[in-house]
PDB file of C-alpha atoms in Angstrom:
ATOM      1  CA  MET A   1      11.471 105.082 -49.915  1.00  0.00           C
ATOM      2  CA  ARG A   2      10.069 103.887 -53.759  1.00  0.00           C
ATOM      3  CA  LYS A   3      13.939 102.407 -54.407  1.00  0.00           C
ATOM      4  CA  GLU A   4      13.380 100.150 -51.305  1.00  0.00           C
ATOM      5  CA  ILE A   5      10.021  98.753 -51.930  1.00  0.00           C
ATOM      6  CA  ILE A   6      11.065  98.156 -55.768  1.00  0.00           C
ATOM      7  CA  ARG A   7      14.038  96.199 -54.303  1.00  0.00           C
ATOM      8  CA  ARG A   8      12.409  94.012 -51.845  1.00  0.00           C
ATOM      9  CA  MET A   9       9.656  93.293 -54.775  1.00  0.00           C
ATOM     10  CA  MET A  10      12.382  92.398 -57.207  1.00  0.00           C
ATOM     11  CA  LYS A  11      14.458  90.428 -54.550  1.00  0.00           C
ATOM     12  CA  SER A  12      11.401  88.465 -53.842  1.00  0.00           C
ATOM     13  CA  PHE A  13      10.458  87.445 -57.700  1.00  0.00           C
ATOM     14  CA  TYR A  14      14.305  86.539 -58.091  1.00  0.00           C
ATOM     15  CA  MET A  15      14.234  84.356 -55.128  1.00  0.00           C
ATOM     16  CA  ILE A  16      11.301  82.564 -56.200  1.00  0.00           C
ATOM     17  CA  LEU A  17      12.568  82.234 -59.844  1.00  0.00           C
ATOM     18  CA  TYR A  18      15.737  81.079 -58.162  1.00  0.00           C
ATOM     19  CA  ILE A  19      14.265  78.535 -55.771  1.00  0.00           C
ATOM     20  CA  THR A  20      12.142  77.060 -58.563  1.00  0.00           C
ATOM     21  CA  LEU A  21      15.040  76.564 -60.978  1.00  0.00           C
ATOM     22  CA  PHE A  22      17.076  75.110 -58.168  1.00  0.00           C
ATOM     23  CA  LEU A  23      14.511  72.410 -57.131  1.00  0.00           C
ATOM     24  CA  PHE A  24      13.699  71.501 -60.925  1.00  0.00           C
ATOM     25  CA  GLY A  25      17.288  70.920 -61.710  1.00  0.00           C
ATOM     26  CA  LEU A  26      17.435  68.810 -58.364  1.00  0.00           C
ATOM     27  CA  ALA A  27      14.428  66.924 -58.969  1.00  0.00           C
ATOM     28  CA  ILE A  28      15.649  66.044 -62.539  1.00  0.00           C
ATOM     29  CA  ILE A  29      19.426  64.874 -61.432  1.00  0.00           C
ATOM     30  CA  LEU A  30      17.703  62.933 -58.364  1.00  0.00           C
ATOM     31  CA  ALA A  31      15.124  61.163 -60.707  1.00  0.00           C
ATOM     32  CA  ALA A  32      17.851  60.250 -62.706  1.00  0.00           C
ATOM     33  CA  LEU A  33      20.166  58.969 -60.324  1.00  0.00           C
ATOM     34  CA  ILE A  34      17.244  56.862 -58.482  1.00  0.00           C
ATOM     35  CA  ASN A  35      16.391  55.104 -61.566  1.00  0.00           C
ATOM     36  CA  MET A  36      20.219  54.365 -62.269  1.00  0.00           C
ATOM     37  CA  HIS A  37      20.342  52.900 -58.896  1.00  0.00           C
ATOM     38  CA  LEU A  38      17.406  50.778 -59.136  1.00  0.00           C
ATOM     39  CA  ASP A  39      18.401  49.779 -62.556  1.00  0.00           C
ATOM     40  CA  ASN A  40      21.852  48.815 -60.990  1.00  0.00           C
ATOM     41  CA  LYS A  41      20.137  47.143 -58.020  1.00  0.00           C
ATOM     42  CA  GLU A  42      17.801  45.105 -60.081  1.00  0.00           C
ATOM     43  CA  ALA A  43      20.306  43.982 -62.449  1.00  0.00           C
ATOM     44  CA  LYS A  44      22.660  42.771 -59.538  1.00  0.00           C
ATOM     45  CA  GLY A  45      23.634  39.447 -60.525  1.00  0.00           C
ATOM     46  CA  TYR A  46      22.622  39.762 -64.129  1.00  0.00           C
ATOM     47  CA  ILE A  47      24.714  39.089 -67.260  1.00  0.00           C
ATOM     48  CA  GLU A  48      25.490  41.776 -69.511  1.00  0.00           C
ATOM     49  CA  THR A  49      25.651  41.029 -73.452  1.00  0.00           C
ATOM     50  CA  THR A  50      24.823  42.957 -76.837  1.00  0.00           C
ATOM     51  CA  ALA A  51      21.386  43.476 -78.502  1.00  0.00           C
ATOM     52  CA  SER A  52      20.995  44.022 -81.740  1.00  0.00           C
ATOM     53  CA  PHE A  53      18.733  46.391 -83.788  1.00  0.00           C
ATOM     54  CA  SER A  54      15.501  44.137 -85.066  1.00  0.00           C
ATOM     55  CA  GLY A  55      13.047  46.837 -85.877  1.00  0.00           C
ATOM     56  CA  TYR A  56      10.284  49.256 -84.274  1.00  0.00           C
ATOM     57  CA  SER A  57       6.996  49.857 -83.639  1.00  0.00           C
ATOM     58  CA  LYS A  58       4.817  52.660 -84.131  1.00  0.00           C
ATOM     59  CA  ASP A  59       2.587  54.421 -81.983  1.00  0.00           C
ATOM     60  CA  GLU A  60       0.304  57.166 -82.941  1.00  0.00           C
ATOM     61  CA  THR A  61      -1.697  59.380 -80.571  1.00  0.00           C
ATOM     62  CA  TYR A  62      -4.074  62.576 -81.114  1.00  0.00           C
ATOM     63  CA  ASP A  63      -2.827  65.509 -79.352  1.00  0.00           C
ATOM     64  CA  LEU A  64      -5.724  67.670 -78.333  1.00  0.00           C
ATOM     65  CA  SER A  65      -4.028  70.937 -77.296  1.00  0.00           C
ATOM     66  CA  ASN A  66      -2.225  70.719 -80.926  1.00  0.00           C
ATOM     67  CA  GLU A  67      -4.956  69.096 -82.650  1.00  0.00           C
ATOM     68  CA  LYS A  68      -2.717  66.768 -84.714  1.00  0.00           C
ATOM     69  CA  TYR A  69      -1.317  63.311 -84.656  1.00  0.00           C
ATOM     70  CA  VAL A  70       1.920  62.401 -82.665  1.00  0.00           C
ATOM     71  CA  THR A  71       4.012  59.473 -83.771  1.00  0.00           C
ATOM     72  CA  GLU A  72       6.553  57.969 -81.611  1.00  0.00           C
ATOM     73  CA  TYR A  73       8.420  54.842 -82.215  1.00  0.00           C
ATOM     74  CA  THR A  74       9.773  51.857 -80.123  1.00  0.00           C
ATOM     75  CA  GLY A  75      12.781  50.053 -80.696  1.00  0.00           C
ATOM     76  CA  HIS A  76      13.064  46.425 -81.073  1.00  0.00           C
ATOM     77  CA  TYR A  77      16.364  44.456 -80.049  1.00  0.00           C
ATOM     78  CA  THR A  78      17.276  40.888 -80.131  1.00  0.00           C
ATOM     79  CA  PHE A  79      19.886  39.130 -78.425  1.00  0.00           C
ATOM     80  CA  GLU A  80      21.126  35.517 -78.058  1.00  0.00           C
ATOM     81  CA  VAL A  81      22.074  33.358 -74.865  1.00  0.00           C
ATOM     82  CA  ASN A  82      22.803  29.910 -75.322  1.00  0.00           C
ATOM     83  CA  GLY A  83      21.822  29.864 -78.938  1.00  0.00           C
ATOM     84  CA  GLN A  84      18.210  30.845 -78.116  1.00  0.00           C
ATOM     85  CA  LYS A  85      17.005  34.335 -79.440  1.00  0.00           C
ATOM     86  CA  TYR A  86      15.357  36.557 -76.824  1.00  0.00           C
ATOM     87  CA  LYS A  87      13.679  39.973 -77.365  1.00  0.00           C
ATOM     88  CA  THR A  88      13.803  43.218 -75.701  1.00  0.00           C
ATOM     89  CA  GLU A  89      12.492  47.056 -76.084  1.00  0.00           C
ATOM     90  CA  ALA A  90      14.553  50.423 -75.880  1.00  0.00           C
ATOM     91  CA  LYS A  91      13.232  52.254 -72.791  1.00  0.00           C
ATOM     92  CA  GLU A  92      12.660  55.699 -74.389  1.00  0.00           C
ATOM     93  CA  LYS A  93      10.372  56.324 -77.206  1.00  0.00           C
ATOM     94  CA  ARG A  94      11.571  58.681 -80.228  1.00  0.00           C
ATOM     95  CA  SER A  95      10.063  60.767 -82.767  1.00  0.00           C
ATOM     96  CA  ASN A  96      12.263  59.535 -85.561  1.00  0.00           C
ATOM     97  CA  SER A  97      12.374  55.803 -86.593  1.00  0.00           C
ATOM     98  CA  ASP A  98      16.019  56.152 -87.899  1.00  0.00           C
ATOM     99  CA  SER A  99      17.467  57.097 -84.487  1.00  0.00           C
ATOM    100  CA  PHE A 100      17.697  53.983 -82.857  1.00  0.00           C
ATOM    101  CA  LYS A 101      21.270  52.633 -82.323  1.00  0.00           C
ATOM    102  CA  LYS A 102      22.338  49.686 -84.108  1.00  0.00           C
ATOM    103  CA  THR A 103      23.245  47.582 -80.744  1.00  0.00           C
ATOM    104  CA  ILE A 104      22.353  48.483 -76.894  1.00  0.00           C
ATOM    105  CA  LYS A 105      23.766  46.734 -74.001  1.00  0.00           C
ATOM    106  CA  VAL A 106      21.193  44.714 -71.993  1.00  0.00           C
ATOM    107  CA  LYS A 107      21.417  42.988 -68.648  1.00  0.00           C
ATOM    108  CA  TYR A 108      19.824  39.575 -68.376  1.00  0.00           C
ATOM    109  CA  ASP A 109      18.901  37.146 -65.224  1.00  0.00           C
ATOM    110  CA  PRO A 110      20.887  34.162 -65.989  1.00  0.00           C
ATOM    111  CA  SER A 111      18.071  31.938 -65.174  1.00  0.00           C
ATOM    112  CA  ASN A 112      15.208  33.411 -67.401  1.00  0.00           C
ATOM    113  CA  PRO A 113      16.747  36.069 -70.030  1.00  0.00           C
ATOM    114  CA  ASN A 114      13.234  37.279 -70.640  1.00  0.00           C
ATOM    115  CA  ILE A 115      13.783  38.954 -67.864  1.00  0.00           C
ATOM    116  CA  ASN A 116      15.887  41.750 -68.958  1.00  0.00           C
ATOM    117  CA  ILE A 117      17.313  45.303 -68.368  1.00  0.00           C
ATOM    118  CA  PRO A 118      18.307  47.322 -71.677  1.00  0.00           C
ATOM    119  CA  GLU A 119      20.667  50.034 -71.125  1.00  0.00           C
ATOM    120  CA  TYR A 120      18.968  53.786 -70.845  1.00  0.00           C
ATOM    121  CA  ALA A 121      21.148  57.017 -71.257  1.00  0.00           C
ATOM    122  CA  TYR A 122      20.724  58.404 -68.011  1.00  0.00           C
ATOM    123  CA  TYR A 123      23.462  60.880 -68.611  1.00  0.00           C
ATOM    124  CA  LYS A 124      21.119  62.740 -70.933  1.00  0.00           C
ATOM    125  CA  ASP A 125      18.522  63.486 -68.140  1.00  0.00           C
ATOM    126  CA  ILE A 126      21.624  64.685 -65.747  1.00  0.00           C
ATOM    127  CA  LEU A 127      22.737  67.120 -68.282  1.00  0.00           C
ATOM    128  CA  ILE A 128      19.283  68.374 -68.833  1.00  0.00           C
ATOM    129  CA  GLY A 129      19.249  69.125 -64.809  1.00  0.00           C
ATOM    130  CA  LEU A 130      22.495  70.538 -65.079  1.00  0.00           C
ATOM    131  CA  GLY A 131      21.591  72.814 -67.904  1.00  0.00           C
ATOM    132  CA  VAL A 132      18.958  74.472 -65.519  1.00  0.00           C
ATOM    133  CA  TRP A 133      21.520  74.862 -63.113  1.00  0.00           C
ATOM    134  CA  VAL A 134      23.807  76.771 -65.491  1.00  0.00           C
ATOM    135  CA  ILE A 135      20.661  78.932 -66.579  1.00  0.00           C
ATOM    136  CA  LEU A 136      20.233  79.407 -62.791  1.00  0.00           C
ATOM    137  CA  PHE A 137      23.805  80.248 -62.443  1.00  0.00           C
ATOM    138  CA  PHE A 138      23.354  82.893 -65.391  1.00  0.00           C
ATOM    139  CA  PHE A 139      20.520  84.474 -63.490  1.00  0.00           C
ATOM    140  CA  LEU A 140      22.452  84.754 -60.181  1.00  0.00           C
ATOM    141  CA  ARG A 141      25.549  86.017 -62.322  1.00  0.00           C
ATOM    142  CA  ASN A 142      23.518  88.905 -63.963  1.00  0.00           C
ATOM    143  CA  GLY A 143      20.492  89.387 -61.783  1.00  0.00           C
ATOM    144  CA  TYR A 144      22.616  91.825 -59.711  1.00  0.00           C
ATOM    145  CA  ILE A 145      23.182  94.075 -62.718  1.00  0.00           C
ATOM    146  CA  THR A 146      19.517  93.465 -64.039  1.00  0.00           C
ATOM    147  CA  GLU A 147      18.073  94.379 -60.727  1.00  0.00           C
ATOM    148  CA  LYS A 148      20.198  97.574 -60.092  1.00  0.00           C
ATOM    149  CA  LYS A 149      19.075  98.908 -63.453  1.00  0.00           C
ATOM    150  CA  ALA A 150      15.312  97.936 -62.662  1.00  0.00           C
ATOM    151  CA  ILE A 151      15.479  99.839 -59.379  1.00  0.00           C
ATOM    152  CA  GLU A 152      17.096 102.783 -60.731  1.00  0.00           C
ATOM    153  CA  TYR A 153      14.445 102.871 -63.791  1.00  0.00           C
ATOM    154  CA  TYR A 154      11.414 102.313 -61.587  1.00  0.00           C
ATOM    155  CA  ALA A 155      12.647 104.519 -58.760  1.00  0.00           C
ATOM    156  CA  THR A 156      13.404 107.559 -61.486  1.00  0.00           C
ATOM    157  CA  HIS A 157      10.341 107.017 -63.681  1.00  0.00           C
ATOM    158  CA  PRO A 158       6.973 107.949 -61.910  1.00  0.00           C
ATOM    159  CA  ASN A 159       3.632 106.044 -63.076  1.00  0.00           C
TER     160      ASN A 159
END
């Protein structure tokens, strides 16, 4: 009787954990795929070119939870169309000013190059989501053994 109650409790706990991890990984992957699709849809008819790193701007904010200043950097890039230079910014902020690429791909509107979309590495977001799923697989694989050991322990050791 006690083994059965403990087994049900453990299964419920693990099921909630599995569902949460699955949904979290799915949400990250879907968000990356949707953003990638929206960028591709917006850039339809745009021309791709290469932009060169031209500098960065520094943003400092105060983090109340850690009681310290947090510095983030935004990369600035320039590209040329018909002899005229245009500016764009990297989509993601960095914590290190030395970590920006020297060149990035930019898609721009041929009628107005000021309207442009810099590249973004969506694969990073997808890899994070897949990493969550790998952790989920690890829990699922080892969960049965852990559950069996926990049931045996709690069933044989009274309060």
